[in-house]
JSON list of C-alpha atoms in Angstrom, two decimals:
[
{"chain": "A", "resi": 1, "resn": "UNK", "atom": "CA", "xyz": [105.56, 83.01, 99.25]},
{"chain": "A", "resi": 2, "resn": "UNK", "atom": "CA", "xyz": [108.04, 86.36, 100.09]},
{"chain": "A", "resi": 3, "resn": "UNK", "atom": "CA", "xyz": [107.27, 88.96, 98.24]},
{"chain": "A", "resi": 4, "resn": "UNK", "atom": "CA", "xyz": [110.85, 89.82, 97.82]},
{"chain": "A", "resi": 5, "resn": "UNK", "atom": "CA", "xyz": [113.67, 89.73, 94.87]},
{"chain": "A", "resi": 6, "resn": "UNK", "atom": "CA", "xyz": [114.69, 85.88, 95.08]},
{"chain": "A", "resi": 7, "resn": "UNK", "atom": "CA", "xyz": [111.01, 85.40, 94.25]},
{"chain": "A", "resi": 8, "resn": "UNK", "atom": "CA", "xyz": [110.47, 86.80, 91.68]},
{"chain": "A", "resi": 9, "resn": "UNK", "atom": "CA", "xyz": [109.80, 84.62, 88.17]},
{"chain": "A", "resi": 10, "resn": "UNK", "atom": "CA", "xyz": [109.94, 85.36, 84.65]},
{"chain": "A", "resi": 11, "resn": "UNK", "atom": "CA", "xyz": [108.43, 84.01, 81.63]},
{"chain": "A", "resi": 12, "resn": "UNK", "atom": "CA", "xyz": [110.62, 83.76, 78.64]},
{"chain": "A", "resi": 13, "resn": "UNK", "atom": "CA", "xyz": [109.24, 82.41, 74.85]},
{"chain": "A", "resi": 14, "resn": "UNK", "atom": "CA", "xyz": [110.92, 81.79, 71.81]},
{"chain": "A", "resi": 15, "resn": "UNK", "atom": "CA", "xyz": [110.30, 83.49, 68.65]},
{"chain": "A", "resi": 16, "resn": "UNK", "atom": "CA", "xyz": [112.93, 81.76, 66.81]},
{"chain": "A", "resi": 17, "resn": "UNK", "atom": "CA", "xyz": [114.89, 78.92, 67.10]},
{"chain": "A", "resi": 18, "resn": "UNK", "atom": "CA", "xyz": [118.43, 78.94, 69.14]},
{"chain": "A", "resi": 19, "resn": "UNK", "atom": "CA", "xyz": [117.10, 81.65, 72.00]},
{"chain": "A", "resi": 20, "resn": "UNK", "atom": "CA", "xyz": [119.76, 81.54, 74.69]},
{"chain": "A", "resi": 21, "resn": "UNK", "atom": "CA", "xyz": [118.42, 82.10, 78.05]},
{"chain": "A", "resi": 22, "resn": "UNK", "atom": "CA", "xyz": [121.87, 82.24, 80.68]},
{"chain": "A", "resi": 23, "resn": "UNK", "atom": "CA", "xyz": [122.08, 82.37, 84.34]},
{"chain": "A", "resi": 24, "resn": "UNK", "atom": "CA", "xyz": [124.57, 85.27, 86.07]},
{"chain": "A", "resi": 25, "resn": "UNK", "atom": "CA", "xyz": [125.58, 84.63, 89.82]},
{"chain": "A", "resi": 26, "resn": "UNK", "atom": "CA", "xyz": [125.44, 87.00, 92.53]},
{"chain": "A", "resi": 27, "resn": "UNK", "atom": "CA", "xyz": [128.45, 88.52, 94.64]},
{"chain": "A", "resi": 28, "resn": "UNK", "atom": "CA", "xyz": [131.58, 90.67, 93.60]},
{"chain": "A", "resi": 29, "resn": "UNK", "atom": "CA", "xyz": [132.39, 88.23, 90.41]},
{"chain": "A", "resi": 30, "resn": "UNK", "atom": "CA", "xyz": [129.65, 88.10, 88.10]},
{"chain": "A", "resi": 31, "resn": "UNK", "atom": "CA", "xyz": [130.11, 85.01, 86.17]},
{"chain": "A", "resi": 32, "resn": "UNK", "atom": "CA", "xyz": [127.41, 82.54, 83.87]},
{"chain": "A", "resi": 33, "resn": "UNK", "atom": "CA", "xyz": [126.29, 79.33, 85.92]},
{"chain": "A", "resi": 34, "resn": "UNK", "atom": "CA", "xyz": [123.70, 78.25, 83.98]},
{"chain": "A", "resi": 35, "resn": "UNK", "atom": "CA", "xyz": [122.36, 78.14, 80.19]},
{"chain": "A", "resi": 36, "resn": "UNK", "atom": "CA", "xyz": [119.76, 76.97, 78.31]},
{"chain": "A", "resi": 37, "resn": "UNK", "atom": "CA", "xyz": [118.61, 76.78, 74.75]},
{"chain": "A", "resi": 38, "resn": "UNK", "atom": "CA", "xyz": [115.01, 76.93, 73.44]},
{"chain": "A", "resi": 39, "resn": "UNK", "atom": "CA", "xyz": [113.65, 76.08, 70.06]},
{"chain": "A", "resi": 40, "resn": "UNK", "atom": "CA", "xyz": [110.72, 78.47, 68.62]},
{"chain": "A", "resi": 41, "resn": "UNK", "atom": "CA", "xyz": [107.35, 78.05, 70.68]},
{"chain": "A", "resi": 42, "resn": "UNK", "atom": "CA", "xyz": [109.71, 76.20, 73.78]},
{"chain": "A", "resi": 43, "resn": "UNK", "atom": "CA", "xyz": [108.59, 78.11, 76.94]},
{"chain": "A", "resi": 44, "resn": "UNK", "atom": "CA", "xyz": [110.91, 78.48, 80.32]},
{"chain": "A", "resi": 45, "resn": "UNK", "atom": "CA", "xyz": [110.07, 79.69, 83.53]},
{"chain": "A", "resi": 46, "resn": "UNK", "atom": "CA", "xyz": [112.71, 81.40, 85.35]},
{"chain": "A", "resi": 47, "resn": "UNK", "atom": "CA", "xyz": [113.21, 82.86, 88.96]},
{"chain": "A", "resi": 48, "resn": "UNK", "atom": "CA", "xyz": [115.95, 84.73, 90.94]},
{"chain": "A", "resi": 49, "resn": "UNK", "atom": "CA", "xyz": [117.36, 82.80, 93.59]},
{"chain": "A", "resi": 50, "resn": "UNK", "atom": "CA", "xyz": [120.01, 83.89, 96.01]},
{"chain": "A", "resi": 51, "resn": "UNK", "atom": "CA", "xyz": [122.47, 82.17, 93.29]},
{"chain": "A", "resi": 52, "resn": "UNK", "atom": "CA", "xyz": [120.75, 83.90, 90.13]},
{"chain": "A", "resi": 53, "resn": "UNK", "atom": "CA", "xyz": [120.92, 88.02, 90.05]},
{"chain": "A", "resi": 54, "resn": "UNK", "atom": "CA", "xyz": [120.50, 88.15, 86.54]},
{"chain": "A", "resi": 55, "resn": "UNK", "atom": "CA", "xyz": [119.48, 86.37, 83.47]},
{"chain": "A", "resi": 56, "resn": "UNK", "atom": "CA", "xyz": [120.26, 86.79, 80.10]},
{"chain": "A", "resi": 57, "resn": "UNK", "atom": "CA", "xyz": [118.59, 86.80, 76.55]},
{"chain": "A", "resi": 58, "resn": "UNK", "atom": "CA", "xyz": [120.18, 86.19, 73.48]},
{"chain": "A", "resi": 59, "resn": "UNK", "atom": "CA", "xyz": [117.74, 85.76, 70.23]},
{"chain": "A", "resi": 60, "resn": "UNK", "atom": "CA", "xyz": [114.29, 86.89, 69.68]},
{"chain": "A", "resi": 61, "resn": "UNK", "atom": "CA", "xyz": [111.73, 86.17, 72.33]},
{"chain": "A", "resi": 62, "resn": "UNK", "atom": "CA", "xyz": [109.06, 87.40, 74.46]},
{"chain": "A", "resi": 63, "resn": "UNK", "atom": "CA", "xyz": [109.77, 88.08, 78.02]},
{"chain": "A", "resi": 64, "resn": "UNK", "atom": "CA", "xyz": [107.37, 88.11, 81.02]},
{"chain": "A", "resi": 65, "resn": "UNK", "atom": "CA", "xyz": [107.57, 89.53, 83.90]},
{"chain": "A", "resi": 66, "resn": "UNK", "atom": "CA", "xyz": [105.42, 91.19, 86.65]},
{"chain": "A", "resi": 67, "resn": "UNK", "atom": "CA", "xyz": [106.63, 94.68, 85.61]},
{"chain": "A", "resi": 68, "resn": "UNK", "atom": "CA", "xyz": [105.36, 93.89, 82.05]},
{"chain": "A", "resi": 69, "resn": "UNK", "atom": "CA", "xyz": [106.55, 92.48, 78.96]},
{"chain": "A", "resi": 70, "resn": "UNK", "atom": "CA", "xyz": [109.51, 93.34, 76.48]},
{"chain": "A", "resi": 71, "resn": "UNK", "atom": "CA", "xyz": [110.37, 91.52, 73.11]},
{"chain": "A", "resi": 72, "resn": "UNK", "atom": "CA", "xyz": [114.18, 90.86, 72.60]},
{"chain": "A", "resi": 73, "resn": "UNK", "atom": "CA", "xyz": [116.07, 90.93, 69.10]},
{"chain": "A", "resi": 74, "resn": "UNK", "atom": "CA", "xyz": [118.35, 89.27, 66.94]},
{"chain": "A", "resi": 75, "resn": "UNK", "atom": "CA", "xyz": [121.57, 90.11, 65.95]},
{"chain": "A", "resi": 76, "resn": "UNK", "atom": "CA", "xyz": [121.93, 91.40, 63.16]}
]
């Protein structure tokens, strides 16, 4: 596999129930494309893509990647 930034993956668990994981294109118009909603303990695995240049967490979760690991919050 390229070792370059449309393969990179990332590891995302829920803490809690209701964690929104969303999809952000690439290009001049940054706009959602995809979403997904996990349930505590649900696991997803995640990579960039030439379509995906971000993701985005909403809810608490753990986050994996191969730069290291960072825990997301709730709102409050």
């Amino acid at each position: 596999m390229a070792s370059n930034s449309t393969s990179d993956f990332i590891v995302i668990k829920a803490i809690e129930d209701g964690v929104n994981v969303i999809g952000l294109t690439r290009g001049s118009d940054t706009r959602f494309h995809h979403s997904e909603k996990l349930d505590k303990g649900e696991v997803m695995i995640a990579q960039f893509t030439e379509h995906t240049s971000a993701i985005k967490v909403r809810g608490k979760a753990l986050i994996q990647t191969a730069h290291g690991e960072v825990e997301s919050e709730p709102k409050k």
